[in-house]
Coordinates of N, CA and C in Angstrom, one line a residue:
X1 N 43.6 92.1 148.0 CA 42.6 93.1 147.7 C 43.2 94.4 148.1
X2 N 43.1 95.8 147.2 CA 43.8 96.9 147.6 C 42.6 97.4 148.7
X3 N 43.2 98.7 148.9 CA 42.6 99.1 149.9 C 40.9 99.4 149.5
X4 N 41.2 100.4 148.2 CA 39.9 100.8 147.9 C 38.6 99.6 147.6
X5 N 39.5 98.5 147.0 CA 38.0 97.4 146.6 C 37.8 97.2 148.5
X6 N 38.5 97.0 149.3 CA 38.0 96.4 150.8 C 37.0 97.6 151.3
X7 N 37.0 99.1 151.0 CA 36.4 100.0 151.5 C 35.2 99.8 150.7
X8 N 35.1 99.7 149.2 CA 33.9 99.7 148.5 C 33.3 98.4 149.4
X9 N 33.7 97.1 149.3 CA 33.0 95.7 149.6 C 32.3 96.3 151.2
X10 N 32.8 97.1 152.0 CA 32.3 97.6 153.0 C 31.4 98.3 153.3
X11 N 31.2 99.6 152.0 CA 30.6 100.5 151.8 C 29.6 99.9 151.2
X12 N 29.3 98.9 150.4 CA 28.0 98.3 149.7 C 27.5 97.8 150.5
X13 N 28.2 96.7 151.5 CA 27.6 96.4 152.5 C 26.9 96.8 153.7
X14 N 27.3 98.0 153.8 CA 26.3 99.2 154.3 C 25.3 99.3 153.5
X15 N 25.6 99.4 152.5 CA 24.3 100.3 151.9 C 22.8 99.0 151.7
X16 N 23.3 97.8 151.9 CA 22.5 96.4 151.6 C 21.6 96.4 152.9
X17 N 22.1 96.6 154.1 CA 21.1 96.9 155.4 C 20.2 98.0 155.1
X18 N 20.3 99.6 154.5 CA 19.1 99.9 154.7 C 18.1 99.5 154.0
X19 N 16.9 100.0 154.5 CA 15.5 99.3 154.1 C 15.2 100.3 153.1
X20 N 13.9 100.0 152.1 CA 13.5 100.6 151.0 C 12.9 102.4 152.1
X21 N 12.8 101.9 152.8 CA 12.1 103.4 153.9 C 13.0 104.3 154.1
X22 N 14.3 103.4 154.1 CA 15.4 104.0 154.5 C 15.6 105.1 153.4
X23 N 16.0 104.6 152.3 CA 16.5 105.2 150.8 C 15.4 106.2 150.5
X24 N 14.1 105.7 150.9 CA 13.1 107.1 150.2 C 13.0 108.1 151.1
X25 N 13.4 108.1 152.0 CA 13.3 109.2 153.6 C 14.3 109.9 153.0
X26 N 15.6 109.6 152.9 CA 17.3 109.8 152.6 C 16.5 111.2 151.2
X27 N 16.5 110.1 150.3 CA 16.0 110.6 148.7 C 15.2 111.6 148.7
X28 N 14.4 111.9 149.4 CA 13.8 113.1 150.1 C 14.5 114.2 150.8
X29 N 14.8 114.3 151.5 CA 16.2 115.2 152.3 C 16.6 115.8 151.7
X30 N 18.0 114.4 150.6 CA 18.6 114.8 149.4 C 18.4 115.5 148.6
X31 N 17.4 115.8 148.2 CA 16.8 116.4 147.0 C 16.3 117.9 147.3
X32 N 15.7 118.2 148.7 CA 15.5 119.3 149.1 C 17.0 120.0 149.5
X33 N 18.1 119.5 150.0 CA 19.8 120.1 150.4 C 20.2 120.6 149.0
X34 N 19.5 119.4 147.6 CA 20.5 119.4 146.9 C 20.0 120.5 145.8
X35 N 18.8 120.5 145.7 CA 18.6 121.3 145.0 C 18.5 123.0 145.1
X36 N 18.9 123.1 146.2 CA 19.2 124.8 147.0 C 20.5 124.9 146.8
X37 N 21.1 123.6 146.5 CA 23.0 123.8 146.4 C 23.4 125.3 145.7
X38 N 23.8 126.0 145.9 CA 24.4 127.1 145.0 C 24.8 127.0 143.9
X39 N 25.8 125.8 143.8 CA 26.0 124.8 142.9 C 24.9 124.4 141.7
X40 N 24.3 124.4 142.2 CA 22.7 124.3 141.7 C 21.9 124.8 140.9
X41 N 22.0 126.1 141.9 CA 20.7 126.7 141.8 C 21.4 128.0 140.6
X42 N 22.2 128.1 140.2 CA 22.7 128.8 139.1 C 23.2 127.9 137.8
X43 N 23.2 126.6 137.9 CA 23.5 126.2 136.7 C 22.0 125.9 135.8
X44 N 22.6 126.0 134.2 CA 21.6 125.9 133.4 C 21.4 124.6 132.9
X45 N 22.8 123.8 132.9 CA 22.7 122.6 132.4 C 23.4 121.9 133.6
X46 N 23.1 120.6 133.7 CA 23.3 119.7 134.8 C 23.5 118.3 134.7
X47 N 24.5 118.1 134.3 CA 25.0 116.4 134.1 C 24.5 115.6 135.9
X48 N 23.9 114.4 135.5 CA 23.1 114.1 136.5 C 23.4 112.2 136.6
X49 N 22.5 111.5 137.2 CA 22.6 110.2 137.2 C 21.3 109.6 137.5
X50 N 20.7 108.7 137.4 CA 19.7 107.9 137.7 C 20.1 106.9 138.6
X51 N 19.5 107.3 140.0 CA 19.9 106.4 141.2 C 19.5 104.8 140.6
X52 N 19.9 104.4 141.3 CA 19.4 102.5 141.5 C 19.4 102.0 142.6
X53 N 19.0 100.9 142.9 CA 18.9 99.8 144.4 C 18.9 100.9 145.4
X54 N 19.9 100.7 146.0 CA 19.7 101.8 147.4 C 21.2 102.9 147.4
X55 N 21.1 102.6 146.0 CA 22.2 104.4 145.4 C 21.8 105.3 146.4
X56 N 22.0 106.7 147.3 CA 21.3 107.5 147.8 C 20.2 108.3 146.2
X57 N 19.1 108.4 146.3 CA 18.3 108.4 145.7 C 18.2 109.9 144.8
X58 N 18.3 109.7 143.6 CA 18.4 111.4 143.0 C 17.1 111.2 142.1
X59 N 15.9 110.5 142.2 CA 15.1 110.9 141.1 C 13.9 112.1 141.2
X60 N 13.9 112.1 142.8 CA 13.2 113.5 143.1 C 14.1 115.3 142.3
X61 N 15.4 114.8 143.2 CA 16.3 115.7 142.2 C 15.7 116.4 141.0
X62 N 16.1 115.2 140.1 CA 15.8 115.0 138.4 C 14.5 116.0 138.2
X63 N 13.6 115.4 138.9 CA 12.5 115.8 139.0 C 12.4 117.8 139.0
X64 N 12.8 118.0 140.1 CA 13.0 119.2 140.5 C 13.8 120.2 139.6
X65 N 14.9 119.7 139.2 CA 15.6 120.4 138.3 C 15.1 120.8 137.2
X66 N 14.4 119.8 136.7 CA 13.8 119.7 135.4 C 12.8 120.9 135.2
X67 N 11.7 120.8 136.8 CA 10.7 121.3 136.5 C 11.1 123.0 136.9
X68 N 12.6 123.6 137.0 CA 12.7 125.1 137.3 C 13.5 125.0 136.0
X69 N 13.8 124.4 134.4 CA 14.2 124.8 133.9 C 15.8 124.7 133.2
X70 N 15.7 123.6 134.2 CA 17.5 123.1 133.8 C 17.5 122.1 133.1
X71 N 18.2 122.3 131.9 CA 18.2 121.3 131.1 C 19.0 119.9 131.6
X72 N 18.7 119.1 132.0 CA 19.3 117.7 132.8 C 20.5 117.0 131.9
X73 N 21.3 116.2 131.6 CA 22.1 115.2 130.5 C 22.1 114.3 131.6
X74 N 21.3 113.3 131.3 CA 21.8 111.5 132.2 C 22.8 110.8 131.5
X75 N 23.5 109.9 131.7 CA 24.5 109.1 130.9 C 23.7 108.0 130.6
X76 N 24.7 107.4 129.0 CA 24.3 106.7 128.7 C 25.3 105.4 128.4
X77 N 25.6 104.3 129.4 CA 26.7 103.4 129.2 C 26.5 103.1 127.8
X78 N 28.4 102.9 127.4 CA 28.5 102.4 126.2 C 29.5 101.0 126.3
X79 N 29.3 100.8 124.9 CA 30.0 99.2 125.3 C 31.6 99.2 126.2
X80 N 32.2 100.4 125.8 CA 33.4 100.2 126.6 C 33.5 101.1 128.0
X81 N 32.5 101.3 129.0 CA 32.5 102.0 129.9 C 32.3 103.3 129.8
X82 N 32.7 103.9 128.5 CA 32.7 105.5 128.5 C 30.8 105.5 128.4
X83 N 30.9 107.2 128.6 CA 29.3 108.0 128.8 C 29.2 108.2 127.6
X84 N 27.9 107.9 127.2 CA 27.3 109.4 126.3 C 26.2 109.5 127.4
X85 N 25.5 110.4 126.4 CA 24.7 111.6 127.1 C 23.1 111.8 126.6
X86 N 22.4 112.1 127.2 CA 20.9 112.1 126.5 C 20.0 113.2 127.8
X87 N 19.3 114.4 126.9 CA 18.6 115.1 128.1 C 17.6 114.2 128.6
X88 N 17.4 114.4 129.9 CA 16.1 114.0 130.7 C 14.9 114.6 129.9
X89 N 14.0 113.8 129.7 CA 12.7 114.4 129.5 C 11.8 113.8 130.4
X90 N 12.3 113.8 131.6 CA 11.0 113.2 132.6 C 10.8 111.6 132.7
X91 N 10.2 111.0 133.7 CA 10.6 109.6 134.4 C 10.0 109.0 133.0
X92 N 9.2 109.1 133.0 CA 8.5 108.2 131.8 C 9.0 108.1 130.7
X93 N 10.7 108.9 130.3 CA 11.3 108.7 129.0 C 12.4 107.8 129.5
X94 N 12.8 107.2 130.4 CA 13.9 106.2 131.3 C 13.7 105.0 130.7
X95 N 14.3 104.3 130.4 CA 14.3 102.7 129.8 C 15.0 101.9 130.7
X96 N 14.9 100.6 131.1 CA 15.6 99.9 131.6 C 17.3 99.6 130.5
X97 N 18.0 99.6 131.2 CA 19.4 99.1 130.1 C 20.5 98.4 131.2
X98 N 21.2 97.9 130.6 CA 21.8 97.0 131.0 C 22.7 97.4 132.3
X99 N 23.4 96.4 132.9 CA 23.6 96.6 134.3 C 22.2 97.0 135.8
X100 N 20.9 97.0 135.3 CA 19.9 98.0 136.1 C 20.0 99.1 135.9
X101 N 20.4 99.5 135.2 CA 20.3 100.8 135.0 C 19.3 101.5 134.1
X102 N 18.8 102.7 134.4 CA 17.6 103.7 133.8 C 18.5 104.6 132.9
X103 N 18.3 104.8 131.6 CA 18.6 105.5 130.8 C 17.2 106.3 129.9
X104 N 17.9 107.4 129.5 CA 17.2 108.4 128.8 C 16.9 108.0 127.3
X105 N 15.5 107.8 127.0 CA 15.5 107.3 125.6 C 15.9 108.1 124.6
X106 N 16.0 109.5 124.5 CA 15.8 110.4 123.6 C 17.1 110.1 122.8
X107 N 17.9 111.1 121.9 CA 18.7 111.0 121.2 C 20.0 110.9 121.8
X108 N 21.3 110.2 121.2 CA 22.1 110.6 121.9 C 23.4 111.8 122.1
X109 N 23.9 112.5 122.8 CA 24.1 113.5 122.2 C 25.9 113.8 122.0
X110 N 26.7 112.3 122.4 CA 27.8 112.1 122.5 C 29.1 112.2 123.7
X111 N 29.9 112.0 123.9 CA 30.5 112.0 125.6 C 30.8 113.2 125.2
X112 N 31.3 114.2 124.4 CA 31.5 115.5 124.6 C 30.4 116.6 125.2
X113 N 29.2 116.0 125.2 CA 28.0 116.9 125.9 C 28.7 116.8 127.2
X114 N 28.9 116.3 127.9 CA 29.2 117.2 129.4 C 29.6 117.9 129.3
X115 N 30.7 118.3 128.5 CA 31.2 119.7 128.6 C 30.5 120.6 128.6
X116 N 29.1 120.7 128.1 CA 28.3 121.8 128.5 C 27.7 122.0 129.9
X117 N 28.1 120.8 130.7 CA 27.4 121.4 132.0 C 28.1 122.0 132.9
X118 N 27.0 123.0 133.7 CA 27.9 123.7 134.9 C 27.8 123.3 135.9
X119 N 27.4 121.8 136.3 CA 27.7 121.0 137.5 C 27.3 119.8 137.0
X120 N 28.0 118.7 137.9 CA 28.6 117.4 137.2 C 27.9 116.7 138.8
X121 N 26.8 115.9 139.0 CA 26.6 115.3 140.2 C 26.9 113.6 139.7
X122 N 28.0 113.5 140.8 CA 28.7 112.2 140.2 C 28.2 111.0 141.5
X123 N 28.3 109.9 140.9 CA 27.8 109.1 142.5 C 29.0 108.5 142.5
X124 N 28.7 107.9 143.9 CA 30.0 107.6 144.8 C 29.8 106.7 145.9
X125 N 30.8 106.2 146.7 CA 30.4 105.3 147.7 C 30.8 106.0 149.4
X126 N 32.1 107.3 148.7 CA 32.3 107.4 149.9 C 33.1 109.4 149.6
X127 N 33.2 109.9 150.2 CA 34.0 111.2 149.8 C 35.2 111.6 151.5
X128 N 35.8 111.9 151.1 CA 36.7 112.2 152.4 C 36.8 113.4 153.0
X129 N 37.5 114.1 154.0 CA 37.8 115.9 154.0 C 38.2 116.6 153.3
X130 N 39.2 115.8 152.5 CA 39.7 116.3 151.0 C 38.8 116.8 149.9
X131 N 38.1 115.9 150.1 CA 37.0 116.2 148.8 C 37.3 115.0 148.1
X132 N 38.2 114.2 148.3 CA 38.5 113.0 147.2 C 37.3 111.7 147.1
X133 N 36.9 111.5 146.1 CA 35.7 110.7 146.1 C 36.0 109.3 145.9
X134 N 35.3 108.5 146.3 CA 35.5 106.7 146.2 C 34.6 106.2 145.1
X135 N 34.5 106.2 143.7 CA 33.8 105.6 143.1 C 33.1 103.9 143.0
X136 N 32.4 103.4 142.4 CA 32.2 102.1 142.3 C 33.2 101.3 141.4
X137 N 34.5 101.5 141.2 CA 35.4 101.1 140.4 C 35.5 100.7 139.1
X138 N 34.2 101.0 138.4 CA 33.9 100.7 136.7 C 34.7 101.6 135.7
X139 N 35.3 103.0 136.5 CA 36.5 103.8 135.6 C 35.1 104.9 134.4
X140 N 33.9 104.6 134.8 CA 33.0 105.5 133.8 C 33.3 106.8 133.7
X141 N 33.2 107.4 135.4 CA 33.3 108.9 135.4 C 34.7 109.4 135.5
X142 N 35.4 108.5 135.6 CA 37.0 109.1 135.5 C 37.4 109.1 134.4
X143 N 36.5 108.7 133.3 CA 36.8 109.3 131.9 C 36.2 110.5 131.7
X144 N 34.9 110.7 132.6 CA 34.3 112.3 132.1 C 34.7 112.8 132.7
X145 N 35.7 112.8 134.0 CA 36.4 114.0 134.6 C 37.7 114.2 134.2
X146 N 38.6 113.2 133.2 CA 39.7 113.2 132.5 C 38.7 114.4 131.2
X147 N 38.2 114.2 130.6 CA 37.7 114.9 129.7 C 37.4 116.1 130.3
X148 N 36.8 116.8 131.2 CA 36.3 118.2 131.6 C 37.5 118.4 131.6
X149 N 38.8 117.6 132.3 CA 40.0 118.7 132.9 C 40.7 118.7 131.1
X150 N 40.7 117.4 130.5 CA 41.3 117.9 129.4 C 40.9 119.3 128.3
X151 N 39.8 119.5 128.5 CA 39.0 120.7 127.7 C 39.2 121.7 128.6
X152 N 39.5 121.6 129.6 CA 39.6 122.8 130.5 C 38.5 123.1 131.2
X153 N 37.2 122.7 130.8 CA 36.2 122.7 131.2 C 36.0 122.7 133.2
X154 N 35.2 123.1 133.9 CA 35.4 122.9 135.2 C 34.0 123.3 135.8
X155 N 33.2 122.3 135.9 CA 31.7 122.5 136.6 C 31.8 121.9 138.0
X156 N 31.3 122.5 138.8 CA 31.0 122.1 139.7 C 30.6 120.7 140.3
X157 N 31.7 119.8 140.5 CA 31.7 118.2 141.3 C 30.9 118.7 142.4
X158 N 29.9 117.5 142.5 CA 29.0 117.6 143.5 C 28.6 116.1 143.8
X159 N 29.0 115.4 144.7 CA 28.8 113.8 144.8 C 27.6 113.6 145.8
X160 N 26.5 113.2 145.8 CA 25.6 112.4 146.9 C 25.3 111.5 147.6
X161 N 25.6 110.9 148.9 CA 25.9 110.2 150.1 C 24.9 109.8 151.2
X162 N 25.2 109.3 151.8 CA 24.9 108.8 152.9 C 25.1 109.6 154.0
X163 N 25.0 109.8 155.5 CA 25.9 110.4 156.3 C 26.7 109.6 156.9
X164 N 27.1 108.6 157.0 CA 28.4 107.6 157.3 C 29.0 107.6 156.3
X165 N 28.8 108.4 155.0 CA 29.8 108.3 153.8 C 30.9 108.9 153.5
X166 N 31.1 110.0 154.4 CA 31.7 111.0 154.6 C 33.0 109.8 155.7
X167 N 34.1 110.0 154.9 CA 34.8 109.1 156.2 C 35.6 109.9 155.9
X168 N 37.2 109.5 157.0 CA 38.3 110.4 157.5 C 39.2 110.0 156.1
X169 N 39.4 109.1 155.3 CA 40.4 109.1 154.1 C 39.9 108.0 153.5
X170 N 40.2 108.6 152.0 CA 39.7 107.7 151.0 C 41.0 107.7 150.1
X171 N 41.6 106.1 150.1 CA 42.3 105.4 149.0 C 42.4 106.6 148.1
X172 N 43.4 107.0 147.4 CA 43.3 108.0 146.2 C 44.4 106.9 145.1
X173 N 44.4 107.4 144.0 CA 45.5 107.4 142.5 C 45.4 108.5 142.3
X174 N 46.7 108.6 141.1 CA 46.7 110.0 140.5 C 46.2 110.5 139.6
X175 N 44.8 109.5 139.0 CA 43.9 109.7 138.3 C 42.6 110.1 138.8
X176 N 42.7 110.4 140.6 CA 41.2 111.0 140.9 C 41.6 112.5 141.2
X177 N 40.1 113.0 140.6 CA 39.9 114.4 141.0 C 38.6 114.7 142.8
X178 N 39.4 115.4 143.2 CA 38.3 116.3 144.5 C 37.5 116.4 143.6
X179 N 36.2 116.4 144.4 CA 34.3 116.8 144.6 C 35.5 118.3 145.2
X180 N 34.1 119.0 144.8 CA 33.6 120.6 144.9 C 32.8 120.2 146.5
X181 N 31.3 119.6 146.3 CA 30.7 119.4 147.3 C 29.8 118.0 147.7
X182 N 30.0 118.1 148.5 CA 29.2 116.6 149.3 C 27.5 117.3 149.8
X183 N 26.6 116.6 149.2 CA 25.1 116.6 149.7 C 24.5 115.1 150.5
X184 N 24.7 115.6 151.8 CA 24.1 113.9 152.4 C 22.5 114.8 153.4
X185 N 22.1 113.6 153.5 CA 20.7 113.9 154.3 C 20.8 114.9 155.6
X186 N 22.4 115.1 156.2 CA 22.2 116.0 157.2 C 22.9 117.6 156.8
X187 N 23.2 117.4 155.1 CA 23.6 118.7 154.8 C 24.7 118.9 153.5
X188 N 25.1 120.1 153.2 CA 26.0 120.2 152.2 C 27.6 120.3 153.0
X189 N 28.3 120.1 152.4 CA 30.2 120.5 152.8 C 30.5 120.5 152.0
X190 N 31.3 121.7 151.5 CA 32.2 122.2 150.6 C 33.9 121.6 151.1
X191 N 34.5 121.8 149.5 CA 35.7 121.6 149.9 C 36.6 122.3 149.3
X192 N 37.8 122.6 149.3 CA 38.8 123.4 148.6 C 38.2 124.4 148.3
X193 N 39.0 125.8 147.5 CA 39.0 126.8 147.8 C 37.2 127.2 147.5

């Protein structure tokens, strides 16, 4: 087992102890840190995610964003791991779809829509000092962050955590990109320049 699957098998297993109290206290927090992010609070469009199980919780987020006017893009799994894309129109347009996951019923608008956003809030299991992020190893968003850098494109990485998520080094390849910033329940950290 490489390093990274032993840290994820670790990091899930953290996340399986907290309680449903836990995640909506967190989800709360989150959402007030995250939505003041500067990062944030100037973009117009905002590639986003629909938490699950005890994901650190973004649907307040969603919520918030929506309602000052930022146009949202949730992903939408496709058969071979890549994203497309669909705007949020509020909790009540979410579908259940495969894996547990909540997707956006509206149209879809292709994996090239992210390129329109000016921040990318990506989930994660773990982020380091670096900025370097620990994904759930499915390779989804390392295709839309291979795509922003290939278009040149560059929004604002912003990953959401836990506060034990933040650890001292995270496994890298030379296919991961640094987060911009980390938002956990005790606050924002920026990284690189």
């Amino acid at each position: 087992m490489s390093r990274k699957q032993s840290l994820r098998r670790e990091l899930i297993a953290a996340r399986r102890l907290l309680t449903q109290e836990d995640v909506r206290e967190a989800a709360s927090v989150l959402a007030s840190a995250a939505v003041d992010l500067p990062e944030l609070t100037g973009a117009q469009t905002v590639a986003a995610y629909v938490s699950v199980g005890r994901e650190p919780g973004t649907h307040a987020l969603l919520d918030a964003l929506r309602a000052r006017g930022v146009r949202v893009l949730l992903p939408v799994l496709m058969a071979d791991n890549d994203l497309d894309w669909a705007v949020f129109e509020g909790p009540e347009h979410l579908v259940p779809a495969g894996r547990g996951l909540l997707e956006p019923d509206g149209p879809r608008l292709g994996p090239r829509a992210v390129l329109d956003a000016d921040a990318v809030l990506l989930p994660g299991l773990a982020v380091d000092g670096r900025g370097m992020r620990l994904g759930r190893g499915g390779g989804s968003y390392d295709r839309v962050l291979a795509r922003l850098s290939a278009a040149g494109a560059h929004p604002a990485l912003v990953v959401l955590l836990y506060d034990d998520e933040v650890v001292a080094r995270v496994p890298e390849e030379p296919h991961d990109h640094p987060v911009d910033a980390v938002v956990t329940p005790a606050g924002a950290r920026r990284f690189g320049g």
